[in-house]
Coordinates of N, CA and C in Angstrom, one line a residue:
X1 N 0.7 -1.1 -0.1 CA 0.0 0.0 0.0 C 0.8 1.3 -0.1
X2 N 2.0 1.2 0.8 CA 2.9 2.4 0.8 C 3.5 2.6 -0.6
X3 N 3.7 1.6 -1.2 CA 4.2 1.7 -2.7 C 3.3 2.5 -3.6
X4 N 2.1 2.0 -3.5 CA 1.0 2.5 -4.3 C 0.8 4.0 -3.9
X5 N 0.8 4.2 -2.7 CA 0.6 5.8 -2.3 C 1.8 6.4 -2.9
X6 N 2.9 6.1 -3.0 CA 4.2 6.8 -3.6 C 3.8 7.0 -5.0
X7 N 3.2 5.9 -5.7 CA 2.9 6.0 -7.2 C 2.1 7.0 -7.5
X8 N 1.0 7.2 -6.5 CA -0.1 8.3 -6.7 C 0.5 9.5 -6.5
X9 N 1.3 9.8 -5.6 CA 1.9 11.1 -5.6 C 2.9 11.6 -6.7
X10 N 3.5 10.4 -7.3 CA 4.4 10.6 -8.5 C 3.5 10.7 -9.7
X11 N 2.3 10.4 -9.8 CA 1.4 10.7 -11.1 C 1.6 9.3 -11.8
X12 N 2.1 8.4 -11.1 CA 2.1 7.0 -12.0 C 0.8 6.1 -11.7
X13 N -0.2 6.5 -12.2 CA -1.6 6.0 -11.6 C -1.7 4.5 -12.1
X14 N -1.3 4.1 -13.3 CA -1.4 2.8 -13.7 C -0.8 2.0 -12.9
X15 N 0.7 2.1 -12.5 CA 1.6 1.6 -11.6 C 0.8 1.4 -10.3
X16 N 0.0 2.5 -9.7 CA -0.5 2.4 -8.4 C -1.6 1.6 -8.4
X17 N -2.4 1.3 -9.5 CA -3.6 0.5 -9.6 C -3.2 -0.9 -9.6
X18 N -2.1 -1.2 -10.3 CA -1.5 -2.6 -10.3 C -1.0 -3.0 -8.9
X19 N -0.3 -2.0 -8.4 CA 0.1 -2.6 -6.8 C -1.1 -2.6 -6.0
X20 N -2.1 -1.9 -6.2 CA -3.3 -2.0 -5.5 C -4.1 -3.5 -5.5
X21 N -4.1 -3.8 -6.8 CA -4.6 -5.1 -7.2 C -3.9 -6.3 -6.5
X22 N -2.5 -6.2 -6.4 CA -1.8 -7.1 -5.7 C -2.0 -7.0 -4.3
X23 N -2.1 -6.1 -3.7 CA -2.4 -5.7 -2.3 C -3.6 -6.4 -1.9
X24 N -4.6 -6.1 -2.8 CA -5.8 -6.6 -2.5 C -6.0 -8.1 -2.4
X25 N -5.1 -8.8 -3.3 CA -5.1 -10.3 -3.1 C -4.6 -10.8 -1.8
X26 N -3.6 -9.9 -1.2 CA -3.0 -10.2 0.0 C -3.8 -9.8 1.3
X27 N -4.7 -9.0 1.3 CA -5.4 -8.2 2.1 C -5.9 -9.2 3.2
X28 N -5.6 -9.2 4.4 CA -6.0 -10.5 5.3 C -7.3 -10.1 6.2
X29 N -7.6 -8.7 6.2 CA -8.3 -8.2 7.3 C -9.1 -6.9 6.9
X30 N -10.1 -6.5 7.7 CA -10.9 -5.3 7.2 C -10.1 -4.2 7.2
X31 N -9.1 -3.7 8.2 CA -8.4 -2.6 8.0 C -7.5 -2.5 6.6
X32 N -7.0 -3.6 6.4 CA -6.3 -3.6 5.2 C -7.2 -3.2 4.1
X33 N -8.3 -3.8 4.0 CA -9.1 -3.7 2.7 C -9.8 -2.4 2.7
X34 N -10.0 -1.8 4.0 CA -10.5 -0.4 4.0 C -9.5 0.6 3.3
X35 N -8.3 0.4 3.7 CA -7.2 1.2 3.4 C -6.8 1.0 1.9
X36 N -7.1 0.1 1.3 CA -7.1 -0.2 -0.1 C -8.3 0.6 -0.8
X37 N -9.4 0.5 -0.2 CA -10.5 1.3 -0.8 C -10.1 2.7 -0.9
X38 N -9.5 3.2 0.1 CA -9.0 4.6 0.4 C -8.2 5.1 -0.8
X39 N -7.1 4.2 -1.1 CA -6.2 4.4 -2.1 C -6.9 4.5 -3.5
X40 N -7.6 3.6 -3.7 CA -8.4 3.6 -5.0 C -9.1 4.9 -5.2
X41 N -9.9 5.5 -4.0 CA -10.4 6.7 -4.2 C -9.6 7.7 -4.4
X42 N -8.4 7.7 -3.9 CA -7.4 8.9 -4.2 C -6.9 8.8 -5.6
X43 N -6.7 7.5 -6.1 CA -6.2 7.5 -7.6 C -7.4 8.0 -8.2
X44 N -8.7 7.7 -8.0 CA -9.8 8.3 -8.9 C -9.7 10.0 -8.7
X45 N -9.3 10.4 -7.6 CA -9.4 11.8 -7.3 C -8.4 12.4 -8.3
X46 N -7.3 11.9 -8.3 CA -6.1 12.4 -8.9 C -6.0 12.2 -10.5
X47 N -6.5 11.2 -11.0 CA -6.3 10.7 -12.3 C -7.7 10.4 -13.0
X48 N -8.8 9.9 -12.3 CA -10.1 9.7 -13.0 C -10.4 8.1 -12.9
X49 N -11.6 7.8 -13.1 CA -12.8 8.7 -13.3 C -13.1 9.7 -12.2
X50 N -12.7 11.0 -12.3 CA -12.9 12.0 -11.3 C -14.4 11.8 -10.6
X51 N -15.4 11.8 -11.5 CA -16.7 11.8 -11.0 C -17.1 10.7 -10.0
X52 N -16.2 9.6 -9.9 CA -16.6 8.6 -8.9 C -15.8 8.7 -7.8
X53 N -14.9 9.7 -7.7 CA -14.1 9.8 -6.7 C -14.8 10.2 -5.3
X54 N -15.6 11.3 -5.2 CA -16.2 11.4 -3.9 C -16.9 10.3 -3.2
X55 N -17.5 9.5 -4.0 CA -18.5 8.5 -3.6 C -17.6 7.3 -3.1
X56 N -16.4 7.2 -3.9 CA -15.5 6.1 -3.3 C -14.8 6.3 -2.3
X57 N -14.4 7.6 -2.1 CA -13.8 8.1 -0.9 C -14.8 8.2 0.4
X58 N -16.0 8.7 0.2 CA -17.0 8.6 1.3 C -17.2 7.2 1.6
X59 N -17.3 6.2 0.9 CA -17.4 4.7 1.0 C -16.2 4.2 2.2
X60 N -14.9 4.6 1.6 CA -13.7 4.3 2.5 C -13.9 5.0 3.8
X61 N -14.3 6.2 3.9 CA -14.3 6.9 5.0 C -15.2 6.2 6.0
X62 N -16.5 5.9 5.5 CA -17.5 5.1 6.5 C -17.0 3.8 6.9
X63 N -16.1 3.1 5.9 CA -15.8 1.8 6.2 C -14.5 2.0 7.3
X64 N -13.8 3.1 7.3 CA -12.9 3.2 8.3 C -13.3 3.8 9.7
X65 N -14.4 4.2 9.7 CA -14.9 4.9 10.9 C -14.8 4.0 12.1
X66 N -15.2 2.7 12.2 CA -15.1 2.0 13.4 C -13.6 1.3 13.5
X67 N -12.8 1.6 12.6 CA -11.2 1.0 12.6 C -10.3 2.1 13.1
X68 N -10.5 3.3 12.7 CA -9.6 4.4 13.1 C -10.4 5.8 12.7
X69 N -10.8 6.4 13.8 CA -11.5 7.6 13.2 C -10.7 8.7 12.8
X70 N -9.4 8.9 13.3 CA -8.5 9.8 12.9 C -8.3 9.6 11.3
X71 N -8.1 8.4 10.8 CA -8.0 8.2 9.4 C -9.2 8.3 8.7
X72 N -10.4 8.0 9.4 CA -11.6 8.1 8.6 C -11.9 9.7 8.4
X73 N -11.6 10.6 9.3 CA -12.0 11.9 9.2 C -11.0 12.4 8.1
X74 N -9.8 12.1 8.0 CA -8.9 12.4 7.0 C -9.5 12.1 5.6
X75 N -10.0 11.0 5.6 CA -10.6 10.4 4.4 C -11.8 11.2 4.0
X76 N -12.6 11.5 5.0 CA -13.9 12.5 4.8 C -13.3 13.8 4.1
X77 N -12.2 14.3 4.7 CA -11.6 15.5 4.0 C -11.2 15.1 2.6
X78 N -10.5 14.1 2.3 CA -10.2 13.8 1.1 C -11.5 13.8 0.0
X79 N -12.5 13.1 0.5 CA -13.8 13.1 -0.3 C -14.3 14.5 -0.3
X80 N -14.2 15.3 0.6 CA -14.9 16.7 0.5 C -14.0 17.6 -0.6
X81 N -12.7 17.3 -0.5 CA -11.6 18.0 -1.4 C -12.2 17.6 -2.8
X82 N -12.3 16.3 -3.0 CA -12.5 15.7 -4.5 C -14.0 16.4 -4.7
X83 N -14.8 16.3 -4.0 CA -16.3 16.9 -4.4 C -16.4 18.5 -4.8
X84 N -15.3 19.3 -4.0 CA -15.1 20.6 -4.1 C -14.6 20.7 -5.7
X85 N -13.6 19.9 -5.9 CA -13.1 20.1 -7.1 C -14.0 19.6 -8.3
X86 N -14.7 18.8 -8.1 CA -15.7 18.3 -9.2 C -16.8 19.1 -9.3
X87 N -17.2 19.9 -8.2 CA -18.3 21.0 -8.3 C -18.0 22.1 -9.4
X88 N -16.7 22.3 -9.3 CA -16.2 23.4 -10.4 C -16.7 23.1 -11.8
X89 N -16.9 21.9 -12.1 CA -17.0 21.4 -13.5 C -18.5 20.7 -13.7
X90 N -19.1 20.1 -12.5 CA -20.1 19.2 -12.7 C -21.2 19.6 -11.8
X91 N -21.3 20.7 -11.2 CA -22.2 21.1 -10.3 C -22.0 20.6 -8.9
X92 N -22.9 20.8 -7.9 CA -22.5 20.4 -6.5 C -22.4 18.9 -6.2
X93 N -22.9 18.1 -6.9 CA -22.7 16.6 -6.8 C -22.9 16.2 -5.4
X94 N -21.7 15.7 -4.9 CA -21.7 15.1 -3.7 C -21.5 16.2 -2.4
X95 N -21.4 17.3 -2.7 CA -20.9 18.3 -1.8 C -21.6 18.2 -0.4
X96 N -23.0 18.1 -0.7 CA -23.9 18.3 0.7 C -23.9 16.8 1.4
X97 N -23.8 15.9 0.6 CA -23.8 14.5 0.9 C -22.5 14.3 2.0
X98 N -21.5 14.4 1.4 CA -20.1 14.5 2.0 C -20.2 15.4 3.3
X99 N -20.6 16.6 3.2 CA -20.5 17.4 4.3 C -21.4 17.1 5.4
X100 N -22.6 16.6 5.1 CA -23.5 15.9 6.3 C -22.8 14.9 6.8
X101 N -22.3 14.0 6.1 CA -21.7 12.8 6.8 C -20.5 13.3 7.6
X102 N -19.6 14.1 7.2 CA -18.5 14.6 7.8 C -18.9 15.3 9.2
X103 N -20.1 16.2 9.3 CA -20.4 16.7 10.5 C -21.1 15.8 11.5
X104 N -21.7 14.6 11.0 CA -22.3 13.7 12.0 C -21.2 12.6 12.3
X105 N -20.2 12.5 11.6 CA -19.0 11.7 12.0 C -18.6 11.9 13.5
X106 N -17.9 10.9 14.2 CA -17.4 11.0 15.7 C -16.3 12.0 15.5
X107 N -16.0 12.8 16.6 CA -14.9 13.5 16.6 C -13.5 12.6 16.8
X108 N -12.5 13.4 16.5 CA -11.2 12.6 16.4 C -10.6 12.3 17.9
X109 N -9.7 11.6 17.8 CA -9.0 11.3 19.2 C -8.0 12.5 19.5
X110 N -8.1 13.1 20.6 CA -7.3 14.2 21.0 C -7.7 15.6 20.6
X111 N -7.0 16.8 20.5 CA -7.5 18.1 20.2 C -7.7 18.0 18.7
X112 N -8.3 19.0 18.2 CA -8.5 19.2 16.7 C -7.1 19.4 16.0
X113 N -7.1 18.5 14.9 CA -5.8 18.7 14.0 C -6.2 19.6 12.9
X114 N -5.1 20.0 11.9 CA -5.5 20.7 10.7 C -6.7 20.1 10.0
X115 N -6.6 18.7 9.9 CA -7.5 18.1 9.0 C -9.0 18.2 9.6
X116 N -9.2 18.1 10.9 CA -10.4 18.3 11.6 C -11.0 19.6 11.3
X117 N -10.0 20.6 11.4 CA -10.6 22.0 11.3 C -11.0 22.3 9.7
X118 N -10.2 21.8 9.0 CA -10.5 22.0 7.4 C -11.7 21.2 7.3
X119 N -12.0 20.1 7.7 CA -13.1 19.1 7.4 C -14.4 19.8 7.9
X120 N -14.4 20.3 9.3 CA -15.4 21.1 10.0 C -15.8 22.3 9.3
X121 N -14.6 23.1 8.9 CA -14.8 24.4 8.3 C -15.4 24.4 6.9
X122 N -15.1 23.5 6.0 CA -15.5 23.4 4.7 C -17.0 22.9 4.7
X123 N -17.2 21.8 5.6 CA -18.5 21.3 5.8 C -19.5 22.3 6.2
X124 N -19.2 23.2 7.2 CA -19.9 24.2 7.7 C -20.2 25.3 6.5
X125 N -19.1 25.6 5.8 CA -19.2 26.6 4.7 C -20.4 26.1 3.6
X126 N -20.4 24.8 3.4 CA -21.4 24.2 2.5 C -22.8 24.2 3.0
X127 N -22.8 23.7 4.2 CA -24.2 23.5 4.8 C -24.7 24.7 5.6
X128 N -24.0 25.5 6.1 CA -24.6 26.7 7.0 C -24.1 28.0 6.5
X129 N -23.0 28.1 5.7 CA -22.7 29.5 5.0 C -21.3 30.0 5.8
X130 N -20.8 30.9 5.0 CA -19.7 31.6 5.4 C -19.5 32.1 7.0
X131 N -20.5 32.6 7.5 CA -20.6 33.3 8.8 C -20.1 32.3 9.8
X132 N -20.8 31.1 9.8 CA -20.7 30.2 10.6 C -19.3 29.4 10.6
X133 N -18.7 29.3 9.3 CA -17.5 28.4 8.8 C -16.3 29.4 9.1
X134 N -16.6 30.7 9.0 CA -15.1 31.6 9.0 C -14.4 31.4 10.3
X135 N -14.8 31.3 11.5 CA -13.9 31.2 12.5 C -13.2 29.8 12.5
X136 N -13.9 28.6 12.1 CA -13.2 27.4 12.1 C -12.1 27.4 11.0
X137 N -12.3 28.1 9.8 CA -11.4 28.1 8.7 C -10.2 29.1 9.2
X138 N -10.3 30.0 10.0 CA -9.3 30.8 10.5 C -8.4 30.0 11.3
X139 N -9.1 29.4 12.1 CA -8.2 28.5 13.2 C -7.5 27.4 12.3
X140 N -8.1 26.9 11.3 CA -7.3 25.9 10.3 C -6.2 26.6 9.8
X141 N -6.1 27.8 9.3 CA -5.0 28.5 8.6 C -4.1 28.7 9.7
X142 N -4.4 29.0 11.0 CA -3.5 29.3 12.2 C -2.7 27.9 12.5
X143 N -3.5 26.8 12.4 CA -2.9 25.6 12.6 C -2.0 25.1 11.7
X144 N -2.3 25.2 10.4 CA -1.4 25.0 9.2 C 0.1 25.5 9.6
X145 N 0.1 26.7 10.0 CA 1.4 27.5 10.2 C 2.1 26.7 11.5
X146 N 1.4 26.3 12.5 CA 2.1 25.9 13.7 C 2.3 24.4 13.7
X147 N 1.2 23.5 13.0 CA 1.3 22.0 13.1 C 2.4 21.6 12.3
X148 N 3.3 20.7 12.7 CA 4.4 20.3 12.2 C 4.1 19.0 11.4
X149 N 3.7 19.2 10.1 CA 3.0 18.2 9.2 C 4.3 17.4 8.5
X150 N 4.3 16.2 8.4 CA 5.3 15.6 7.4 C 5.1 15.8 6.2
X151 N 6.0 15.7 5.2 CA 5.6 16.2 3.8 C 4.7 15.7 3.1
X152 N 4.4 14.4 3.2 CA 3.4 13.6 2.6 C 2.0 14.1 3.1
X153 N 1.9 14.4 4.3 CA 0.6 14.9 4.7 C 0.4 16.3 4.3
X154 N 1.3 17.1 4.3 CA 1.1 18.6 3.9 C 0.9 18.5 2.2
X155 N 1.3 17.6 1.7 CA 1.0 17.5 0.2 C -0.5 17.2 -0.1
X156 N -1.0 16.5 0.8 CA -2.4 16.2 0.8 C -3.3 17.3 1.3
X157 N -2.9 18.0 2.1 CA -3.9 18.9 2.7 C -3.4 20.5 2.7
X158 N -2.3 20.6 2.2 CA -1.8 21.9 2.0 C -2.7 22.8 1.0
X159 N -3.0 22.2 0.0 CA -3.7 22.9 -1.2 C -5.2 23.2 -0.5
X160 N -5.7 22.4 0.2 CA -7.0 22.8 0.9 C -6.6 23.8 1.8
X161 N -5.7 24.0 2.6 CA -5.5 25.2 3.4 C -5.3 26.5 2.6
X162 N -4.7 26.3 1.4 CA -4.6 27.5 0.6 C -6.1 28.0 0.0
X163 N -6.8 26.8 -0.3 CA -8.2 27.3 -0.5 C -9.1 27.8 0.5
X164 N -8.6 27.4 1.8 CA -9.5 27.9 3.0 C -9.0 29.6 3.1
X165 N -7.6 29.7 2.8 CA -7.2 31.2 2.9 C -7.9 32.1 1.9
X166 N -7.9 31.4 0.6 CA -8.6 32.2 -0.4 C -10.2 32.4 -0.1
X167 N -10.8 31.5 0.6 CA -12.2 31.8 0.9 C -12.2 32.9 1.8
X168 N -11.2 33.0 2.7 CA -11.3 34.1 3.6 C -10.8 35.5 3.2
X169 N -10.7 35.5 1.9 CA -10.0 36.7 0.9 C -8.5 37.0 1.6
X170 N -7.8 36.1 2.0 CA -6.6 36.2 2.4 C -5.6 35.8 1.5
X171 N -5.7 36.6 0.3 CA -4.9 36.2 -0.9 C -3.3 35.9 -0.8
X172 N -2.9 36.8 0.0 CA -1.4 36.7 0.2 C -1.1 35.3 1.0
X173 N -1.7 34.9 1.9 CA -1.5 33.7 2.5 C -1.7 32.4 1.7
X174 N -2.8 32.7 0.8 CA -3.1 31.6 -0.1 C -2.0 31.2 -1.2
X175 N -1.5 32.3 -1.6 CA -0.4 32.3 -2.6 C 0.9 31.8 -1.8
X176 N 1.3 32.2 -0.7 CA 2.3 31.7 0.0 C 2.3 30.3 0.3
X177 N 1.1 29.7 0.7 CA 1.0 28.3 1.0 C 1.2 27.7 -0.4
X178 N 0.5 27.9 -1.4 CA 0.6 27.3 -2.9 C 2.2 27.3 -3.0
X179 N 2.8 28.3 -2.8 CA 4.3 28.2 -3.4 C 5.1 27.3 -2.3
X180 N 4.7 27.3 -1.1 CA 5.4 26.5 -0.2 C 5.2 25.1 -0.5
X181 N 3.7 24.7 -0.7 CA 3.7 23.4 -1.2 C 4.0 23.0 -2.6
X182 N 4.2 23.9 -3.5 CA 4.9 23.6 -4.7 C 6.4 23.2 -4.3
X183 N 7.0 23.9 -3.6 CA 8.5 23.7 -3.3 C 8.6 22.3 -2.6
X184 N 7.7 21.9 -1.8 CA 7.7 20.6 -1.2 C 7.4 19.5 -2.0
X185 N 6.5 19.7 -3.1 CA 6.2 18.8 -4.0 C 7.4 18.5 -5.1
X186 N 8.1 19.7 -5.5 CA 9.1 19.6 -6.4 C 10.3 18.7 -5.7
X187 N 10.6 19.0 -4.3 CA 11.7 18.3 -3.5 C 11.4 16.8 -3.6
X188 N 9.9 16.6 -3.3 CA 9.6 15.0 -3.2 C 9.5 14.4 -4.6
X189 N 9.5 15.1 -5.7 CA 9.0 14.5 -7.0 C 7.6 14.1 -7.1
X190 N 6.8 15.0 -6.5 CA 5.4 14.3 -6.4 C 4.7 15.2 -7.5
X191 N 4.5 14.7 -8.7 CA 4.0 15.5 -9.9 C 2.5 15.7 -9.9
X192 N 1.6 14.8 -9.1 CA 0.5 15.2 -9.2 C 0.1 16.2 -8.2
X193 N 0.5 16.4 -6.9 CA 0.3 17.5 -6.1 C 0.8 18.8 -6.6
X194 N 2.0 18.6 -7.4 CA 2.6 19.9 -7.7 C 1.7 20.5 -8.9
X195 N 1.1 19.6 -9.7 CA -0.1 20.1 -10.9 C -1.1 21.0 -10.0
X196 N -1.5 20.5 -8.9 CA -2.6 21.3 -8.2 C -2.0 22.5 -7.5
X197 N -1.0 22.4 -6.9 CA -0.5 23.7 -6.4 C -0.1 24.7 -7.4
X198 N 0.5 24.4 -8.4 CA 0.8 25.4 -9.3 C -0.5 25.9 -10.1
X199 N -1.4 25.1 -10.2 CA -2.7 25.5 -10.8 C -3.5 26.6 -10.0
X200 N -3.4 26.2 -8.7 CA -3.8 27.1 -7.5 C -3.2 28.4 -7.6
X201 N -2.1 28.2 -7.8 CA -1.1 29.7 -7.7 C -1.6 30.5 -9.1
X202 N -1.8 29.9 -10.2 CA -2.2 30.4 -11.4 C -3.6 31.2 -11.1
X203 N -4.4 30.5 -10.5 CA -5.8 31.0 -10.2 C -5.7 32.3 -9.3
X204 N -4.9 32.1 -8.3 CA -4.8 33.4 -7.4 C -4.1 34.5 -8.2
X205 N -3.1 34.3 -9.0 CA -2.6 35.3 -9.7 C -3.4 36.0 -10.6
X206 N -4.5 35.2 -11.2 CA -5.4 35.9 -12.1 C -6.3 36.8 -11.4
X207 N -6.7 36.3 -10.0 CA -7.5 37.0 -9.2 C -6.9 38.5 -8.7
X208 N -5.5 38.2 -8.6 CA -4.9 39.6 -8.2 C -4.5 40.4 -9.5
X209 N -4.8 39.9 -10.6 CA -4.3 40.8 -11.8 C -3.2 40.6 -12.5
X210 N -2.3 39.7 -11.9 CA -0.9 39.3 -12.5 C -1.0 38.4 -13.7
X211 N -1.5 38.9 -14.7 CA -1.8 38.1 -15.8 C -0.7 37.5 -16.6
X212 N 0.4 38.4 -16.7 CA 1.5 37.8 -17.3 C 2.3 36.7 -16.6
X213 N 2.3 37.0 -15.3 CA 2.8 35.9 -14.4 C 2.2 34.7 -14.4
X214 N 0.7 34.8 -14.6 CA -0.1 33.8 -14.6 C 0.1 32.8 -15.8
X215 N 0.2 33.6 -16.9 CA 0.5 32.9 -18.3 C 1.8 32.1 -18.0
X216 N 2.9 32.7 -17.6 CA 4.2 32.2 -17.4 C 4.2 30.8 -16.7
X217 N 3.4 31.0 -15.8 CA 3.4 29.7 -14.5 C 2.5 28.6 -15.3
X218 N 1.3 29.2 -16.0 CA 0.5 27.9 -16.6 C 1.3 27.1 -17.6
X219 N 2.3 27.7 -18.4 CA 2.9 27.2 -19.2 C 3.9 26.1 -18.7
X220 N 4.2 26.2 -17.3 CA 5.0 25.3 -16.7 C 4.1 24.1 -16.3
X221 N 2.8 24.4 -16.1 CA 1.8 23.3 -15.7 C 1.6 22.4 -16.8
X222 N 1.5 22.7 -18.0 CA 1.2 22.0 -19.2 C 1.9 20.7 -19.3
X223 N 3.4 21.0 -19.4 CA 4.2 19.6 -19.6 C 4.1 18.7 -18.5
X224 N 3.5 19.0 -17.1 CA 3.4 18.4 -16.1 C 2.2 17.4 -16.2
X225 N 1.3 18.2 -16.6 CA -0.2 17.4 -16.8 C -0.1 16.4 -18.1
X226 N 0.8 16.7 -19.1 CA 1.1 15.7 -20.0 C 1.9 14.7 -19.7
X227 N 2.7 14.8 -18.7 CA 3.7 13.9 -18.4 C 3.0 12.7 -17.4
X228 N 2.0 13.2 -16.7 CA 1.2 12.2 -15.8 C -0.1 11.8 -16.5
X229 N -0.4 12.4 -17.5 CA -1.7 12.2 -18.4 C -2.9 12.6 -17.7

């Protein structure tokens, strides 16, 4: 499973699916099978069929709830992130379904982590609106800067933190986070997250009217998306 996760980050999706098929044959228990479901959903979110990703990740999150609530909540966040991305192109889709499921899920063990705050903040934004969500999203932004995330975790959730900053109209923080995450992705050779962080930075440049810089950076994204298909 670890090898499949590495292939997902590298953008080698066919290889990741092959490794997951092998792992599935050797899966001996429910936790192993649930984590394979999670990785299949992550492949769908990164490579397609993107329309199926939120439902796949939501299924994995519910399966993980009785096994590891912290991982389950992280998976709900992955499901919500994929639903948010999908909504830009295909309507709201699973946004409300995932948000309601996340808000009724058990709390994580221990104090709220970045992932808990992002999950609750975005779920509240979708179900109750900006006024209710804003304090939680601000807390998530502060936590991102103070929480010591390992690189692979930051790659998964840094982009959503940048989106949270943009939602709060804190464009400077959003751009800074996208650039930080792009640097982490480059050092890790993680092409799939790099495509997302660079695309996010392009979007923020457009919002700020930096059209020439946005065009130049977009030209850097094109060969990356070609490389990973």
